[in-house]
PDB file of C-alpha atoms in Angstrom:
ATOM      1  CA  UNK O  26     -53.910 -18.136 -24.711  1.00 69.00           C
ATOM      2  CA  UNK O  27     -53.678 -18.837 -28.434  1.00 77.00           C
ATOM      3  CA  UNK O  28     -56.784 -20.259 -30.041  1.00 87.00           C
ATOM      4  CA  UNK O  29     -54.758 -22.999 -31.745  1.00 92.00           C
ATOM      5  CA  UNK O  30     -51.512 -24.245 -30.217  1.00 93.00           C
ATOM      6  CA  UNK O  31     -48.877 -26.505 -31.668  1.00 93.00           C
ATOM      7  CA  UNK O  32     -45.447 -27.667 -30.601  1.00 88.00           C
ATOM      8  CA  UNK O  33     -43.179 -25.713 -32.967  1.00 86.00           C
ATOM      9  CA  UNK O  34     -40.556 -28.452 -33.066  1.00 86.00           C
ATOM     10  CA  UNK O  35     -38.334 -28.917 -34.917  1.00 92.00           C
ATOM     11  CA  UNK O  36     -38.884 -32.640 -35.222  1.00 94.00           C
ATOM     12  CA  UNK O  37     -35.887 -34.304 -36.838  1.00 96.00           C
ATOM     13  CA  UNK O  38     -36.577 -37.932 -37.707  1.00 97.00           C
ATOM     14  CA  UNK O  39     -34.832 -40.552 -39.861  1.00 97.00           C
ATOM     15  CA  UNK O  40     -36.375 -41.775 -43.079  1.00 97.00           C
ATOM     16  CA  UNK O  41     -38.884 -44.527 -42.423  1.00 97.00           C
ATOM     17  CA  UNK O  42     -39.755 -43.329 -38.936  1.00 97.00           C
ATOM     18  CA  UNK O  43     -43.239 -42.713 -37.632  1.00 97.00           C
ATOM     19  CA  UNK O  44     -43.871 -39.248 -36.272  1.00 96.00           C
ATOM     20  CA  UNK O  45     -46.889 -37.689 -34.601  1.00 95.00           C
ATOM     21  CA  UNK O  46     -47.893 -34.070 -34.101  1.00 93.00           C
ATOM     22  CA  UNK O  47     -50.506 -32.790 -31.722  1.00 94.00           C
ATOM     23  CA  UNK O  48     -52.486 -29.607 -31.709  1.00 95.00           C
ATOM     24  CA  UNK O  49     -54.882 -28.190 -29.129  1.00 96.00           C
ATOM     25  CA  UNK O  50     -57.678 -25.701 -29.676  1.00 94.00           C
ATOM     26  CA  UNK O  51     -59.381 -23.521 -27.104  1.00 92.00           C
ATOM     27  CA  UNK O  52     -62.829 -22.905 -28.586  1.00 86.00           C
ATOM     28  CA  UNK O  53     -65.100 -25.821 -27.754  1.00 84.00           C
ATOM     29  CA  UNK O  54     -67.534 -24.608 -30.421  1.00 83.00           C
ATOM     30  CA  UNK O  55     -65.005 -25.287 -33.190  1.00 83.00           C
ATOM     31  CA  UNK O  56     -66.587 -27.272 -35.962  1.00 81.00           C
ATOM     32  CA  UNK O  57     -64.058 -28.127 -38.631  1.00 88.00           C
ATOM     33  CA  UNK O  58     -60.445 -29.177 -38.453  1.00 92.00           C
ATOM     34  CA  UNK O  59     -57.661 -29.486 -40.991  1.00 94.00           C
ATOM     35  CA  UNK O  60     -53.993 -30.019 -41.506  1.00 96.00           C
ATOM     36  CA  UNK O  61     -52.195 -27.809 -44.008  1.00 96.00           C
ATOM     37  CA  UNK O  62     -48.647 -28.327 -45.189  1.00 97.00           C
ATOM     38  CA  UNK O  63     -46.222 -25.507 -45.932  1.00 97.00           C
ATOM     39  CA  UNK O  64     -42.926 -26.208 -47.662  1.00 96.00           C
ATOM     40  CA  UNK O  65     -39.997 -23.880 -47.047  1.00 93.00           C
ATOM     41  CA  UNK O  66     -40.593 -20.509 -48.747  1.00 90.00           C
ATOM     42  CA  UNK O  67     -43.846 -21.748 -50.253  1.00 93.00           C
ATOM     43  CA  UNK O  68     -47.525 -21.178 -49.611  1.00 95.00           C
ATOM     44  CA  UNK O  69     -49.664 -23.421 -47.354  1.00 96.00           C
ATOM     45  CA  UNK O  70     -51.657 -26.168 -49.041  1.00 95.00           C
ATOM     46  CA  UNK O  71     -54.419 -28.347 -47.670  1.00 94.00           C
ATOM     47  CA  UNK O  72     -53.084 -31.746 -46.626  1.00 96.00           C
ATOM     48  CA  UNK O  73     -56.250 -33.270 -45.223  1.00 94.00           C
ATOM     49  CA  UNK O  74     -59.429 -32.583 -43.313  1.00 91.00           C
ATOM     50  CA  UNK O  75     -59.900 -34.166 -39.900  1.00 93.00           C
ATOM     51  CA  UNK O  76     -63.131 -36.031 -39.277  1.00 89.00           C
ATOM     52  CA  UNK O  77     -64.659 -36.991 -35.951  1.00 88.00           C
ATOM     53  CA  UNK O  78     -64.144 -40.692 -36.550  1.00 89.00           C
ATOM     54  CA  UNK O  79     -60.553 -40.228 -37.658  1.00 90.00           C
ATOM     55  CA  UNK O  80     -59.386 -40.586 -41.227  1.00 93.00           C
ATOM     56  CA  UNK O  81     -56.484 -41.861 -43.208  1.00 95.00           C
ATOM     57  CA  UNK O  82     -54.897 -40.837 -46.478  1.00 94.00           C
ATOM     58  CA  UNK O  83     -52.084 -43.159 -47.425  1.00 96.00           C
ATOM     59  CA  UNK O  84     -49.316 -42.775 -44.853  1.00 97.00           C
ATOM     60  CA  UNK O  85     -51.143 -39.951 -43.066  1.00 97.00           C
ATOM     61  CA  UNK O  86     -53.688 -40.463 -40.289  1.00 97.00           C
ATOM     62  CA  UNK O  87     -55.616 -37.659 -38.622  1.00 97.00           C
ATOM     63  CA  UNK O  88     -57.499 -37.966 -35.341  1.00 96.00           C
ATOM     64  CA  UNK O  89     -59.832 -35.642 -33.482  1.00 95.00           C
ATOM     65  CA  UNK O  90     -60.569 -35.764 -29.759  1.00 94.00           C
ATOM     66  CA  UNK O  91     -63.381 -33.306 -29.067  1.00 92.00           C
ATOM     67  CA  UNK O  92     -63.517 -34.021 -25.344  1.00 92.00           C
ATOM     68  CA  UNK O  93     -59.879 -33.049 -24.888  1.00 93.00           C
ATOM     69  CA  UNK O  94     -59.930 -30.526 -27.728  1.00 94.00           C
ATOM     70  CA  UNK O  95     -56.945 -31.834 -29.575  1.00 93.00           C
ATOM     71  CA  UNK O  96     -56.119 -32.972 -33.079  1.00 96.00           C
ATOM     72  CA  UNK O  97     -53.286 -35.213 -34.132  1.00 96.00           C
ATOM     73  CA  UNK O  98     -51.460 -36.070 -37.323  1.00 97.00           C
ATOM     74  CA  UNK O  99     -49.513 -39.309 -37.671  1.00 97.00           C
ATOM     75  CA  UNK O 100     -47.077 -39.847 -40.508  1.00 97.00           C
ATOM     76  CA  UNK O 101     -45.877 -43.398 -41.089  1.00 98.00           C
ATOM     77  CA  UNK O 102     -42.808 -44.442 -43.075  1.00 98.00           C
ATOM     78  CA  UNK O 103     -41.520 -40.872 -43.343  1.00 98.00           C
ATOM     79  CA  UNK O 104     -40.042 -39.754 -46.651  1.00 97.00           C
ATOM     80  CA  UNK O 105     -37.532 -36.999 -47.294  1.00 97.00           C
ATOM     81  CA  UNK O 106     -40.290 -35.193 -49.184  1.00 97.00           C
ATOM     82  CA  UNK O 107     -42.388 -35.021 -46.007  1.00 98.00           C
ATOM     83  CA  UNK O 108     -40.021 -32.343 -44.672  1.00 97.00           C
ATOM     84  CA  UNK O 109     -42.190 -29.261 -44.231  1.00 97.00           C
ATOM     85  CA  UNK O 110     -44.095 -27.260 -41.650  1.00 96.00           C
ATOM     86  CA  UNK O 111     -47.463 -28.719 -40.706  1.00 97.00           C
ATOM     87  CA  UNK O 112     -50.174 -26.248 -39.779  1.00 96.00           C
ATOM     88  CA  UNK O 113     -53.133 -27.165 -37.620  1.00 95.00           C
ATOM     89  CA  UNK O 114     -56.243 -25.253 -38.719  1.00 94.00           C
ATOM     90  CA  UNK O 115     -59.607 -24.815 -37.050  1.00 91.00           C
ATOM     91  CA  UNK O 116     -62.895 -23.255 -38.092  1.00 87.00           C
ATOM     92  CA  UNK O 117     -65.169 -22.053 -35.313  1.00 73.00           C
ATOM     93  CA  UNK O 118     -68.940 -22.106 -35.516  1.00 62.00           C
ATOM     94  CA  UNK O 119     -69.296 -18.329 -35.305  1.00 58.00           C
ATOM     95  CA  UNK O 120     -67.265 -17.725 -38.414  1.00 58.00           C
ATOM     96  CA  UNK O 121     -68.434 -19.221 -41.663  1.00 56.00           C
ATOM     97  CA  UNK O 122     -65.450 -18.115 -43.634  1.00 63.00           C
ATOM     98  CA  UNK O 123     -62.609 -17.718 -41.236  1.00 78.00           C
ATOM     99  CA  UNK O 124     -59.988 -20.299 -40.455  1.00 87.00           C
ATOM    100  CA  UNK O 125     -57.634 -20.006 -37.498  1.00 89.00           C
ATOM    101  CA  UNK O 126     -54.132 -21.300 -38.124  1.00 92.00           C
ATOM    102  CA  UNK O 127     -51.669 -22.661 -35.618  1.00 93.00           C
ATOM    103  CA  UNK O 128     -48.093 -21.446 -35.920  1.00 92.00           C
ATOM    104  CA  UNK O 129     -46.957 -24.785 -37.294  1.00 94.00           C
ATOM    105  CA  UNK O 130     -44.739 -27.735 -36.434  1.00 95.00           C
ATOM    106  CA  UNK O 131     -41.536 -28.086 -38.411  1.00 95.00           C
ATOM    107  CA  UNK O 132     -40.551 -31.553 -39.578  1.00 97.00           C
ATOM    108  CA  UNK O 133     -37.232 -32.534 -41.100  1.00 97.00           C
ATOM    109  CA  UNK O 134     -36.816 -36.090 -42.354  1.00 97.00           C
ATOM    110  CA  UNK O 135     -33.151 -37.067 -42.449  1.00 97.00           C
ATOM    111  CA  UNK O 136     -31.558 -39.564 -44.857  1.00 95.00           C
TER     112      UNK O 136
ATOM    113  CA  UNK F 199     -55.609 -25.942 -61.492  1.00 70.00           C
ATOM    114  CA  UNK F 200     -56.490 -23.115 -59.147  1.00 68.00           C
ATOM    115  CA  UNK F 201     -54.122 -20.238 -59.483  1.00 91.00           C
ATOM    116  CA  UNK F 202     -53.700 -17.360 -57.060  1.00 96.00           C
ATOM    117  CA  UNK F 203     -51.087 -14.807 -58.015  1.00 96.00           C
ATOM    118  CA  UNK F 204     -49.634 -11.896 -56.092  1.00 96.00           C
ATOM    119  CA  UNK F 205     -48.119  -8.846 -57.708  1.00 91.00           C
ATOM    120  CA  UNK F 206     -44.671  -9.054 -56.122  1.00 92.00           C
ATOM    121  CA  UNK F 207     -42.599 -11.713 -54.366  1.00 94.00           C
ATOM    122  CA  UNK F 208     -40.386  -9.150 -52.630  1.00 96.00           C
ATOM    123  CA  UNK F 209     -41.046  -5.510 -51.841  1.00 96.00           C
ATOM    124  CA  UNK F 210     -39.008  -2.929 -49.954  1.00 97.00           C
ATOM    125  CA  UNK F 211     -40.676   0.295 -48.864  1.00 97.00           C
ATOM    126  CA  UNK F 212     -39.907   3.195 -46.558  1.00 97.00           C
ATOM    127  CA  UNK F 213     -41.779   4.170 -43.420  1.00 97.00           C
ATOM    128  CA  UNK F 214     -44.764   6.354 -44.254  1.00 97.00           C
ATOM    129  CA  UNK F 215     -45.135   5.168 -47.844  1.00 97.00           C
ATOM    130  CA  UNK F 216     -48.475   3.961 -49.156  1.00 97.00           C
ATOM    131  CA  UNK F 217     -48.194   0.331 -50.233  1.00 97.00           C
ATOM    132  CA  UNK F 218     -50.487  -1.680 -52.515  1.00 97.00           C
ATOM    133  CA  UNK F 219     -50.414  -5.465 -52.582  1.00 97.00           C
ATOM    134  CA  UNK F 220     -52.445  -7.049 -55.354  1.00 97.00           C
ATOM    135  CA  UNK F 221     -53.925 -10.529 -55.516  1.00 97.00           C
ATOM    136  CA  UNK F 222     -55.653 -12.155 -58.467  1.00 97.00           C
ATOM    137  CA  UNK F 223     -57.373 -15.542 -58.654  1.00 96.00           C
ATOM    138  CA  UNK F 224     -58.542 -17.271 -61.799  1.00 94.00           C
ATOM    139  CA  UNK F 225     -61.128 -19.714 -60.412  1.00 89.00           C
ATOM    140  CA  UNK F 226     -64.116 -17.416 -59.959  1.00 91.00           C
ATOM    141  CA  UNK F 227     -63.922 -17.780 -56.173  1.00 91.00           C
ATOM    142  CA  UNK F 228     -66.300 -15.672 -54.135  1.00 91.00           C
ATOM    143  CA  UNK F 229     -64.166 -15.521 -50.978  1.00 91.00           C
ATOM    144  CA  UNK F 230     -60.786 -13.861 -50.790  1.00 94.00           C
ATOM    145  CA  UNK F 231     -58.494 -13.333 -47.813  1.00 94.00           C
ATOM    146  CA  UNK F 232     -55.381 -11.450 -46.759  1.00 97.00           C
ATOM    147  CA  UNK F 233     -53.107 -12.881 -44.059  1.00 96.00           C
ATOM    148  CA  UNK F 234     -49.758 -11.982 -42.659  1.00 97.00           C
ATOM    149  CA  UNK F 235     -47.375 -14.670 -41.458  1.00 96.00           C
ATOM    150  CA  UNK F 236     -44.753 -14.017 -38.797  1.00 94.00           C
ATOM    151  CA  UNK F 237     -42.431 -16.483 -37.030  1.00 88.00           C
ATOM    152  CA  UNK F 238     -44.051 -17.965 -33.940  1.00 84.00           C
ATOM    153  CA  UNK F 239     -47.379 -16.274 -34.644  1.00 87.00           C
ATOM    154  CA  UNK F 240     -48.573 -18.253 -37.632  1.00 87.00           C
ATOM    155  CA  UNK F 241     -51.006 -16.867 -40.157  1.00 92.00           C
ATOM    156  CA  UNK F 242     -53.207 -14.055 -38.909  1.00 93.00           C
ATOM    157  CA  UNK F 243     -56.216 -12.846 -40.861  1.00 92.00           C
ATOM    158  CA  UNK F 244     -56.175  -9.153 -41.765  1.00 95.00           C
ATOM    159  CA  UNK F 245     -59.298  -8.796 -43.919  1.00 95.00           C
ATOM    160  CA  UNK F 246     -61.524 -10.962 -46.036  1.00 92.00           C
ATOM    161  CA  UNK F 247     -64.134 -10.419 -48.698  1.00 93.00           C
ATOM    162  CA  UNK F 248     -67.028 -12.653 -49.673  1.00 90.00           C
ATOM    163  CA  UNK F 249     -68.217 -10.658 -52.669  1.00 91.00           C
ATOM    164  CA  UNK F 250     -67.363  -7.700 -54.833  1.00 94.00           C
ATOM    165  CA  UNK F 251     -67.265  -4.486 -52.802  1.00 93.00           C
ATOM    166  CA  UNK F 252     -67.856  -6.457 -49.585  1.00 92.00           C
ATOM    167  CA  UNK F 253     -65.227  -6.690 -46.871  1.00 93.00           C
ATOM    168  CA  UNK F 254     -64.963  -7.796 -43.284  1.00 92.00           C
ATOM    169  CA  UNK F 255     -62.262  -7.204 -40.708  1.00 92.00           C
ATOM    170  CA  UNK F 256     -60.208 -10.125 -39.579  1.00 90.00           C
ATOM    171  CA  UNK F 257     -58.176 -10.372 -36.398  1.00 89.00           C
ATOM    172  CA  UNK F 258     -55.610  -7.639 -37.098  1.00 93.00           C
ATOM    173  CA  UNK F 259     -57.075  -4.988 -39.455  1.00 95.00           C
ATOM    174  CA  UNK F 260     -55.398  -1.978 -37.854  1.00 96.00           C
ATOM    175  CA  UNK F 261     -53.167  -0.108 -40.269  1.00 96.00           C
ATOM    176  CA  UNK F 262     -54.620  -1.869 -43.314  1.00 98.00           C
ATOM    177  CA  UNK F 263     -57.474  -1.412 -45.734  1.00 97.00           C
ATOM    178  CA  UNK F 264     -58.705  -3.473 -48.672  1.00 97.00           C
ATOM    179  CA  UNK F 265     -60.451  -3.066 -51.976  1.00 97.00           C
ATOM    180  CA  UNK F 266     -62.466  -5.552 -54.027  1.00 97.00           C
ATOM    181  CA  UNK F 267     -63.770  -3.859 -57.167  1.00 96.00           C
ATOM    182  CA  UNK F 268     -63.699  -7.016 -59.300  1.00 96.00           C
ATOM    183  CA  UNK F 269     -64.410 -10.572 -58.294  1.00 96.00           C
ATOM    184  CA  UNK F 270     -60.981 -11.870 -59.252  1.00 96.00           C
ATOM    185  CA  UNK F 271     -58.940  -9.139 -57.591  1.00 97.00           C
ATOM    186  CA  UNK F 272     -58.417  -8.290 -53.926  1.00 98.00           C
ATOM    187  CA  UNK F 273     -56.030  -5.522 -52.925  1.00 97.00           C
ATOM    188  CA  UNK F 274     -54.415  -4.883 -49.565  1.00 98.00           C
ATOM    189  CA  UNK F 275     -53.417  -1.299 -48.822  1.00 98.00           C
ATOM    190  CA  UNK F 276     -51.033  -0.064 -46.169  1.00 97.00           C
ATOM    191  CA  UNK F 277     -51.968   3.606 -45.876  1.00 94.00           C
ATOM    192  CA  UNK F 278     -48.739   4.595 -44.136  1.00 97.00           C
ATOM    193  CA  UNK F 279     -46.287   1.736 -43.851  1.00 97.00           C
ATOM    194  CA  UNK F 280     -44.538   1.174 -40.553  1.00 97.00           C
ATOM    195  CA  UNK F 281     -41.628  -1.076 -39.619  1.00 97.00           C
ATOM    196  CA  UNK F 282     -43.913  -3.413 -37.641  1.00 96.00           C
ATOM    197  CA  UNK F 283     -45.685  -4.215 -40.895  1.00 98.00           C
ATOM    198  CA  UNK F 284     -42.587  -5.964 -42.185  1.00 98.00           C
ATOM    199  CA  UNK F 285     -43.896  -9.468 -42.803  1.00 97.00           C
ATOM    200  CA  UNK F 286     -44.867 -12.150 -45.308  1.00 97.00           C
ATOM    201  CA  UNK F 287     -48.285 -11.342 -46.784  1.00 98.00           C
ATOM    202  CA  UNK F 288     -50.356 -14.208 -48.153  1.00 97.00           C
ATOM    203  CA  UNK F 289     -53.503 -13.942 -50.198  1.00 97.00           C
ATOM    204  CA  UNK F 290     -55.993 -16.812 -50.390  1.00 95.00           C
ATOM    205  CA  UNK F 291     -59.287 -17.581 -52.064  1.00 93.00           C
ATOM    206  CA  UNK F 292     -62.054 -20.160 -51.779  1.00 90.00           C
ATOM    207  CA  UNK F 293     -65.461 -20.987 -53.218  1.00 85.00           C
ATOM    208  CA  UNK F 294     -68.511 -19.726 -51.354  1.00 78.00           C
ATOM    209  CA  UNK F 295     -69.732 -23.250 -50.798  1.00 64.00           C
ATOM    210  CA  UNK F 296     -66.322 -24.520 -49.722  1.00 56.00           C
ATOM    211  CA  UNK F 297     -65.485 -22.816 -46.496  1.00 58.00           C
ATOM    212  CA  UNK F 298     -62.804 -25.327 -45.883  1.00 63.00           C
ATOM    213  CA  UNK F 299     -60.067 -25.318 -48.442  1.00 85.00           C
ATOM    214  CA  UNK F 300     -58.362 -22.056 -49.114  1.00 90.00           C
ATOM    215  CA  UNK F 301     -55.942 -21.737 -52.006  1.00 93.00           C
ATOM    216  CA  UNK F 302     -52.966 -19.509 -51.335  1.00 96.00           C
ATOM    217  CA  UNK F 303     -50.812 -17.312 -53.483  1.00 96.00           C
ATOM    218  CA  UNK F 304     -47.002 -17.504 -53.271  1.00 96.00           C
ATOM    219  CA  UNK F 305     -46.774 -14.600 -50.816  1.00 96.00           C
ATOM    220  CA  UNK F 306     -45.167 -11.163 -50.824  1.00 97.00           C
ATOM    221  CA  UNK F 307     -42.236 -10.563 -48.495  1.00 97.00           C
ATOM    222  CA  UNK F 308     -42.588  -6.886 -47.511  1.00 97.00           C
ATOM    223  CA  UNK F 309     -39.773  -5.071 -45.750  1.00 98.00           C
ATOM    224  CA  UNK F 310     -40.448  -1.592 -44.382  1.00 97.00           C
ATOM    225  CA  UNK F 311     -37.303   0.391 -43.629  1.00 96.00           C
TER     226      UNK F 311
END
């Protein structure tokens, strides 16, 4: 079983739609959680960290459910520029420097 | 702005060749990483380094080695390239105190024929 699992998609949504991605992780000792964004043929970049109480950054909301070991990302009022692959990323307690990346969920926002 | 650069965007090599991939960062980061990214498998860590001349194996170190002689530079070496090493290679760096955000280079698409 993969340590971090995501639905690969693709998710094709119209502009203005709300879309949600989920991610599950297998290591209950995982301590830190993030969403990275990767545009086509570009490098990954940090989108946001995920905090236990949930957090919001503009149109983006991240949630963490430790009991069920899943993380979610909600995008409201989708823009064409949101089209990208979203990577779920986890850091486990036994590894101070290592991040484990999910294989990504592809989003295309259609005009 | 943090900048991580990689020596080549595209590289084509033959089976058995020795391949060097270079990565340079300009933000005085202590930590540096090499990943490969393959469809459906995501990013997988090959090696990382937390200081000059220090290195640790990641999840898939077989067939690779690394060198960190200077703080800003981290090299990935394929001693004898094989076709299953055809992949996108991404270098990343981060501050020692910031184990969270890693800054990535643009990647090197390596094809081994």
